[in-house]
Amino acid sequence: MTTAHSPTGPLFISPYIEFVAENFNQLVARLVEHILITAETVLIAVPIAVGLGVLITYNDRAATAVLWLAGIAMTIPSLAAFGLLVPFLGIGSDPVVFTLILYSQLPVIRNTYVGLTGVEEAMKEAGRGLGMTRRQRLRRIQIPMALPIILAGVRNAVVIVVGVAAVGAYIGAGGLGEFIFNGIRQGDSVMIVVATIVVSLLALAADYGIATVEQLLRIRNGEEVEQRVSTQLIERAI
C-alpha cells in the first residue's frame, strides 16, 4: 500500500486517480472480501428473518416482542458488539458476520410481517372460498403478494450490512474498511475518500439491483395471484 497522499496537484482529482491506479489490485481484493462478508451475512440472515416474520403473523404478542428485540439489537454500537463477541468467536470475520446478522433482522422481519398481514382481506377470503388451508393461503396468496415488500426489507438490510461491514476491518475482518482505518492511521485523506466512495458505490449498486427486482415482482406477482384466484373462483362457480 502506498504512503500518505494529499489531494494536491495540477488537478484536484488526480491524486485519487493515482491512488486507484497504484492500488487497483488491493482495492479489488478488499472489494471482493467486502462482497463475500455481505453475501454470507445476507444468506444466513434473510431466511432466519423471513421465517420469524412468517411465524409472528400467528400471534400479535409474539410479533410485538420479536420486533422489539430486533430493534434493540440494532441499537447496539457495532464496535461494542464486536468487542463482546471477540472472546467467544475470535478476531476476524466471524464476530462481524454474527453482528451483521443481528443488524439485518429488523428490516426483514418487519417487512415480512407487514407484507403478509397487509394482504387484502378479499384475497384471503377468496382463498378460504376455494377451500385453502391457512398454510396454503400463506404459500399461494400471501407470500407471492408480499414478496416485493419483503424484498424492500432485504434491500434495507443489505445497505446496512455493506456500510457496517466496513467497521469490521477494525478487528481484522478485511474488506474496504482496511483502507479507511489505514488512511486514518496514516493521515491519508485520499485513501479514506477513495475507500468510502467504493463502499458507497457498492451500497448503491446493491440497492438499485434489489429495487429493480422488487419493482418487477410488485407488478408481476400481484397480477398473477389475482388472476389465478379469479380463474379458480370462476371455475368453481361453473
Coordinates of N, CA and C in Angstrom, one line a residue, residues 77-237:
P77 N -24.0 -0.5 19.5 CA -23.0 0.0 18.6 C -22.1 -1.1 18.1
S78 N -21.8 -1.0 16.8 CA -21.1 -2.2 16.2 C -19.8 -2.5 16.9
L79 N -19.0 -1.5 17.2 CA -17.7 -1.8 17.9 C -17.9 -2.5 19.2
A80 N -19.0 -2.1 19.9 CA -19.3 -2.7 21.2 C -19.7 -4.2 21.0
A81 N -20.5 -4.4 20.0 CA -20.9 -5.8 19.7 C -19.7 -6.6 19.3
F82 N -18.8 -6.1 18.5 CA -17.6 -6.8 18.1 C -16.7 -7.2 19.4
G83 N -16.6 -6.2 20.3 CA -15.8 -6.4 21.5 C -16.4 -7.5 22.4
L84 N -17.7 -7.5 22.4 CA -18.4 -8.6 23.2 C -18.2 -10.0 22.6
L85 N -18.1 -10.0 21.3 CA -18.1 -11.3 20.6 C -16.7 -11.9 20.4
V86 N -15.7 -11.0 20.4 CA -14.3 -11.4 20.1 C -13.8 -12.5 21.1
P87 N -14.1 -12.4 22.4 CA -13.6 -13.5 23.3 C -14.2 -14.9 23.0
F88 N -15.4 -14.9 22.3 CA -16.0 -16.2 22.0 C -15.8 -16.6 20.6
L89 N -15.7 -15.7 19.6 CA -15.5 -16.0 18.2 C -14.2 -15.7 17.6
G90 N -13.4 -15.0 18.4 CA -12.0 -14.6 18.0 C -12.0 -13.4 17.1
I91 N -10.8 -13.0 16.6 CA -10.6 -11.9 15.7 C -10.9 -12.4 14.3
G92 N -11.4 -11.5 13.5 CA -11.7 -11.9 12.1 C -13.1 -11.6 11.7
S93 N -13.6 -12.3 10.7 CA -14.9 -12.1 10.2 C -16.1 -12.6 10.9
D94 N -15.8 -13.7 11.8 CA -16.9 -14.4 12.5 C -17.8 -13.4 13.3
P95 N -17.1 -12.7 14.3 CA -17.9 -11.7 15.1 C -18.6 -10.7 14.3
V96 N -18.0 -10.3 13.2 CA -18.6 -9.3 12.3 C -19.8 -9.8 11.6
V97 N -19.7 -11.0 11.1 CA -20.9 -11.6 10.4 C -22.0 -11.8 11.4
F98 N -21.7 -12.3 12.6 CA -22.7 -12.5 13.6 C -23.4 -11.2 14.0
T99 N -22.7 -10.1 14.1 CA -23.3 -8.8 14.4 C -24.1 -8.3 13.3
L100 N -23.6 -8.5 12.1 CA -24.4 -8.0 10.9 C -25.7 -8.8 10.7
I101 N -25.7 -10.1 11.1 CA -26.9 -10.9 11.1 C -27.9 -10.3 12.0
L102 N -27.5 -9.9 13.2 CA -28.4 -9.3 14.2 C -29.0 -7.9 13.6
Y103 N -28.1 -7.2 13.0 CA -28.5 -5.9 12.4 C -29.5 -6.0 11.3
S104 N -29.4 -7.2 10.6 CA -30.2 -7.4 9.4 C -31.7 -7.8 9.8
Q105 N -31.9 -8.2 11.0 CA -33.1 -8.9 11.3 C -34.3 -7.9 11.3
L106 N -34.2 -6.7 11.9 CA -35.4 -5.8 12.0 C -36.0 -5.5 10.7
P107 N -35.3 -5.0 9.7 CA -36.0 -4.6 8.4 C -36.6 -5.7 7.7
V108 N -36.0 -6.9 7.8 CA -36.6 -8.1 7.0 C -37.8 -8.6 7.8
I109 N -37.6 -8.8 9.1 CA -38.8 -9.3 9.9 C -40.0 -8.3 9.8
R110 N -39.7 -7.1 10.0 CA -40.8 -6.1 10.0 C -41.5 -6.1 8.6
N111 N -40.7 -6.1 7.5 CA -41.4 -6.0 6.2 C -42.1 -7.3 5.9
T112 N -41.6 -8.4 6.3 CA -42.2 -9.7 6.1 C -43.6 -9.7 6.8
Y113 N -43.6 -9.3 8.1 CA -44.8 -9.2 8.9 C -45.8 -8.3 8.3
V114 N -45.3 -7.1 8.0 CA -46.2 -6.0 7.4 C -46.8 -6.5 6.0
G115 N -45.9 -7.1 5.2 CA -46.3 -7.6 3.9 C -47.4 -8.7 4.0
L116 N -47.2 -9.6 4.9 CA -48.1 -10.8 5.0 C -49.5 -10.3 5.6
T117 N -49.4 -9.5 6.6 CA -50.6 -9.1 7.3 C -51.3 -8.0 6.5
G118 N -50.6 -7.4 5.5 CA -51.2 -6.3 4.7 C -51.9 -6.8 3.5
V119 N -51.9 -8.1 3.2 CA -52.6 -8.6 2.0 C -54.1 -8.3 2.2
E120 N -54.8 -7.9 1.1 CA -56.2 -7.5 1.2 C -57.0 -8.7 1.7
E121 N -57.9 -8.4 2.6 CA -58.8 -9.4 3.2 C -59.6 -10.1 2.1
A122 N -59.9 -9.4 1.1 CA -60.7 -10.0 0.0 C -60.0 -11.2 -0.7
M123 N -58.7 -11.0 -0.8 CA -57.9 -12.1 -1.4 C -57.8 -13.3 -0.4
K124 N -57.7 -13.1 0.9 CA -57.7 -14.2 1.8 C -59.0 -14.9 1.8
E125 N -60.1 -14.1 1.8 CA -61.5 -14.7 1.8 C -61.7 -15.5 0.5
A126 N -61.1 -15.0 -0.6 CA -61.2 -15.8 -1.8 C -60.5 -17.2 -1.7
G127 N -59.3 -17.1 -1.0 CA -58.6 -18.4 -0.7 C -59.4 -19.3 0.1
R128 N -60.1 -18.8 1.1 CA -60.9 -19.6 2.0 C -62.1 -20.2 1.2
G129 N -62.6 -19.4 0.3 CA -63.7 -19.8 -0.6 C -63.3 -21.0 -1.5
L130 N -62.0 -21.0 -1.8 CA -61.5 -22.1 -2.6 C -61.1 -23.3 -1.8
G131 N -61.4 -23.2 -0.5 CA -61.1 -24.4 0.4 C -59.6 -24.5 0.8
M132 N -58.8 -23.4 0.7 CA -57.4 -23.4 1.0 C -57.3 -23.4 2.6
T133 N -56.3 -24.1 3.1 CA -56.0 -24.0 4.5 C -55.2 -22.8 4.7
R134 N -54.9 -22.4 6.0 CA -54.2 -21.2 6.3 C -52.8 -21.3 5.7
R135 N -52.2 -22.5 5.7 CA -50.8 -22.6 5.2 C -50.8 -22.5 3.7
Q136 N -51.9 -23.0 3.0 CA -52.0 -22.9 1.6 C -52.2 -21.4 1.2
R137 N -53.0 -20.7 1.9 CA -53.2 -19.3 1.6 C -51.9 -18.5 1.8
L138 N -51.2 -18.9 2.8 CA -49.9 -18.2 3.0 C -48.9 -18.5 1.9
R139 N -48.9 -19.7 1.4 CA -47.9 -20.1 0.3 C -48.4 -19.6 -1.0
R140 N -49.7 -19.7 -1.3 CA -50.1 -19.4 -2.7 C -50.6 -17.9 -2.9
I141 N -51.0 -17.3 -1.8 CA -51.5 -15.9 -1.9 C -50.7 -14.9 -1.2
Q142 N -50.5 -15.1 0.1 CA -49.9 -14.0 0.9 C -48.4 -13.8 0.6
I143 N -47.6 -14.9 0.5 CA -46.2 -14.7 0.3 C -45.9 -14.1 -1.1
P144 N -46.6 -14.6 -2.2 CA -46.3 -14.0 -3.5 C -46.7 -12.5 -3.5
M145 N -47.8 -12.2 -2.9 CA -48.2 -10.8 -2.9 C -47.3 -9.9 -2.0
A146 N -46.8 -10.5 -1.0 CA -45.9 -9.7 0.0 C -44.5 -9.7 -0.4
L147 N -44.1 -10.5 -1.4 CA -42.7 -10.6 -1.8 C -42.0 -9.3 -2.1
P148 N -42.6 -8.4 -2.9 CA -42.0 -7.1 -3.1 C -41.7 -6.3 -1.8
I149 N -42.6 -6.4 -0.8 CA -42.4 -5.7 0.4 C -41.3 -6.4 1.2
I150 N -41.2 -7.7 1.2 CA -40.2 -8.4 1.8 C -38.8 -8.1 1.2
L151 N -38.8 -8.0 -0.1 CA -37.5 -7.6 -0.8 C -37.1 -6.2 -0.4
A152 N -38.1 -5.3 -0.2 CA -37.7 -3.9 0.2 C -37.0 -4.0 1.6
G153 N -37.4 -4.9 2.5 CA -36.7 -5.1 3.7 C -35.3 -5.7 3.5
V154 N -35.2 -6.6 2.6 CA -33.9 -7.2 2.3 C -33.0 -6.1 1.7
R155 N -33.6 -5.2 0.9 CA -32.8 -4.1 0.3 C -32.2 -3.2 1.4
N156 N -33.1 -2.9 2.4 CA -32.6 -2.0 3.5 C -31.5 -2.7 4.3
A157 N -31.7 -4.0 4.5 CA -30.8 -4.8 5.3 C -29.4 -4.9 4.6
V158 N -29.4 -5.1 3.3 CA -28.2 -5.2 2.5 C -27.4 -3.9 2.6
V159 N -28.1 -2.7 2.5 CA -27.4 -1.4 2.6 C -26.8 -1.3 3.9
I160 N -27.5 -1.7 5.0 CA -26.9 -1.6 6.4 C -25.7 -2.5 6.5
V161 N -25.8 -3.7 5.9 CA -24.7 -4.6 6.0 C -23.4 -4.1 5.3
V162 N -23.6 -3.6 4.1 CA -22.5 -3.0 3.3 C -21.8 -1.9 4.1
G163 N -22.6 -1.0 4.7 CA -22.0 0.1 5.5 C -21.3 -0.4 6.7
V164 N -21.9 -1.2 7.6 CA -21.4 -1.6 8.8 C -20.2 -2.6 8.7
A165 N -20.2 -3.3 7.6 CA -19.1 -4.3 7.3 C -17.8 -3.6 7.2
A166 N -17.8 -2.3 6.8 CA -16.5 -1.6 6.7 C -15.9 -1.4 8.1
V167 N -16.7 -1.3 9.1 CA -16.2 -1.2 10.5 C -15.5 -2.5 11.0
G168 N -15.9 -3.6 10.4 CA -15.3 -4.9 10.8 C -13.9 -5.0 10.5
A169 N -13.3 -4.2 9.6 CA -11.9 -4.2 9.4 C -11.1 -3.9 10.7
Y170 N -11.7 -3.2 11.6 CA -11.1 -2.8 12.8 C -10.6 -4.0 13.6
I171 N -11.3 -5.2 13.5 CA -10.9 -6.4 14.2 C -10.5 -7.5 13.2
G172 N -10.0 -7.0 12.1 CA -9.3 -8.0 11.1 C -10.2 -8.7 10.2
A173 N -11.4 -8.2 10.0 CA -12.4 -8.9 9.1 C -12.1 -8.7 7.6
G174 N -11.2 -7.8 7.3 CA -10.9 -7.5 5.9 C -12.0 -6.5 5.3
G175 N -12.0 -6.5 4.0 CA -12.9 -5.6 3.3 C -12.4 -4.2 3.1
L176 N -13.2 -3.4 2.6 CA -12.8 -2.0 2.2 C -12.5 -1.1 3.4
G177 N -13.0 -1.5 4.6 CA -12.7 -0.8 5.8 C -11.2 -0.7 6.1
E178 N -10.5 -1.7 5.6 CA -9.0 -1.7 5.8 C -8.4 -0.4 5.3
F179 N -8.8 0.0 4.1 CA -8.3 1.3 3.6 C -8.7 2.5 4.4
I180 N -9.9 2.4 4.9 CA -10.4 3.6 5.8 C -9.6 3.7 7.0
F181 N -9.4 2.6 7.8 CA -8.7 2.6 9.0 C -7.2 2.9 8.8
N182 N -6.6 2.3 7.7 CA -5.2 2.6 7.4 C -5.0 4.1 7.0
G183 N -6.0 4.6 6.3 CA -6.0 6.1 6.0 C -6.1 6.9 7.2
I184 N -6.9 6.5 8.2 CA -7.0 7.3 9.5 C -5.6 7.3 10.2
R185 N -5.0 6.1 10.3 CA -3.7 5.9 11.0 C -2.6 6.7 10.3
Q186 N -2.7 6.8 9.0 CA -1.6 7.4 8.2 C -1.9 8.9 7.9
G187 N -3.1 9.3 8.3 CA -3.5 10.7 7.9 C -3.6 10.9 6.5
D188 N -4.0 9.8 5.7 CA -4.1 9.9 4.3 C -5.6 10.1 3.9
S189 N -5.9 11.3 3.6 CA -7.3 11.6 3.3 C -7.8 11.0 1.9
V190 N -6.8 10.9 1.0 CA -7.2 10.3 -0.3 C -7.6 8.8 -0.1
M191 N -6.8 8.1 0.6 CA -7.1 6.7 0.9 C -8.5 6.6 1.5
I192 N -8.8 7.4 2.5 CA -10.1 7.4 3.2 C -11.2 7.7 2.2
V193 N -11.1 8.7 1.4 CA -12.1 9.2 0.4 C -12.4 8.1 -0.6
V194 N -11.3 7.5 -1.2 CA -11.5 6.5 -2.2 C -12.2 5.3 -1.7
A195 N -11.8 4.8 -0.5 CA -12.4 3.6 0.1 C -13.9 3.9 0.4
T196 N -14.2 5.1 0.9 CA -15.5 5.5 1.3 C -16.4 5.6 0.0
I197 N -15.9 6.1 -1.0 CA -16.6 6.2 -2.3 C -16.9 4.8 -2.8
V198 N -16.0 3.8 -2.7 CA -16.2 2.5 -3.2 C -17.3 1.8 -2.4
V199 N -17.2 2.0 -1.1 CA -18.3 1.4 -0.2 C -19.6 1.9 -0.6
S200 N -19.7 3.3 -0.8 CA -21.0 3.9 -1.1 C -21.5 3.4 -2.5
L201 N -20.6 3.2 -3.5 CA -21.0 2.7 -4.8 C -21.5 1.3 -4.7
L202 N -20.8 0.5 -3.8 CA -21.3 -0.9 -3.6 C -22.7 -0.9 -3.0
A203 N -22.9 -0.1 -2.0 CA -24.3 0.0 -1.4 C -25.3 0.5 -2.4
L204 N -25.0 1.5 -3.2 CA -25.9 2.0 -4.2 C -26.2 0.9 -5.3
A205 N -25.2 0.2 -5.7 CA -25.4 -0.8 -6.7 C -26.3 -1.9 -6.2
A206 N -26.1 -2.4 -4.9 CA -26.9 -3.4 -4.3 C -28.4 -2.9 -4.2
D207 N -28.5 -1.6 -3.7 CA -29.8 -1.0 -3.6 C -30.6 -1.0 -4.9
Y208 N -29.9 -0.5 -5.9 CA -30.5 -0.4 -7.2 C -30.9 -1.7 -7.8
G209 N -30.0 -2.7 -7.7 CA -30.3 -4.1 -8.2 C -31.5 -4.7 -7.5
I210 N -31.6 -4.6 -6.2 CA -32.7 -5.2 -5.5 C -34.0 -4.4 -5.7
A211 N -33.9 -3.1 -5.8 CA -35.1 -2.3 -6.1 C -35.7 -2.6 -7.5
T212 N -34.8 -2.9 -8.4 CA -35.3 -3.3 -9.8 C -36.1 -4.6 -9.7
V213 N -35.5 -5.6 -9.0 CA -36.2 -6.9 -8.9 C -37.5 -6.7 -8.1
E214 N -37.5 -5.8 -7.1 CA -38.7 -5.6 -6.3 C -39.8 -5.0 -7.1
Q215 N -39.4 -4.0 -8.0 CA -40.5 -3.4 -8.8 C -41.1 -4.4 -9.8
L216 N -40.2 -5.2 -10.4 CA -40.7 -6.2 -11.3 C -41.7 -7.2 -10.6
L217 N -41.3 -7.6 -9.4 CA -42.1 -8.6 -8.7 C -43.4 -7.9 -8.2
R218 N -43.4 -6.6 -7.9 CA -44.6 -5.9 -7.5 C -45.6 -5.9 -8.6
I219 N -45.2 -5.7 -9.8 CA -46.1 -5.7 -10.9 C -46.6 -7.1 -11.3
R220 N -45.6 -8.1 -11.4 CA -46.0 -9.4 -11.9 C -46.7 -10.3 -10.9
N221 N -46.2 -10.3 -9.6 CA -46.8 -11.2 -8.6 C -48.2 -10.9 -8.3
G222 N -48.5 -9.6 -8.1 CA -49.9 -9.2 -7.7 C -50.8 -9.6 -8.8
E223 N -50.5 -9.3 -10.1 CA -51.3 -9.6 -11.2 C -51.6 -11.1 -11.3
E224 N -50.5 -11.9 -11.1 CA -50.6 -13.4 -11.3 C -51.4 -14.0 -10.2
V225 N -51.3 -13.5 -9.0 CA -52.1 -14.1 -7.9 C -53.5 -13.8 -8.1
E226 N -53.8 -12.5 -8.4 CA -55.2 -12.1 -8.6 C -55.9 -12.9 -9.7
Q227 N -55.1 -13.0 -10.8 CA -55.6 -13.8 -12.0 C -55.9 -15.2 -11.7
R228 N -54.9 -15.8 -10.9 CA -55.1 -17.3 -10.6 C -56.3 -17.5 -9.7
V229 N -56.4 -16.6 -8.7 CA -57.5 -16.8 -7.7 C -58.8 -16.6 -8.4
S230 N -58.9 -15.5 -9.3 CA -60.1 -15.2 -10.0 C -60.5 -16.4 -10.9
T231 N -59.5 -17.0 -11.6 CA -59.8 -18.1 -12.5 C -60.3 -19.3 -11.7
Q232 N -59.7 -19.6 -10.6 CA -60.2 -20.7 -9.8 C -61.6 -20.5 -9.2
L233 N -61.9 -19.2 -8.9 CA -63.2 -18.9 -8.4 C -64.3 -19.1 -9.5
I234 N -63.9 -18.7 -10.7 CA -64.9 -18.8 -11.9 C -65.1 -20.3 -12.2
E235 N -64.0 -21.1 -12.2 CA -64.1 -22.5 -12.5 C -64.9 -23.2 -11.4
R236 N -64.8 -22.8 -10.2 CA -65.5 -23.4 -9.1 C -67.0 -23.1 -9.2
A237 N -67.3 -21.8 -9.6 CA -68.7 -21.4 -9.8 C -69.4 -22.1 -10.9

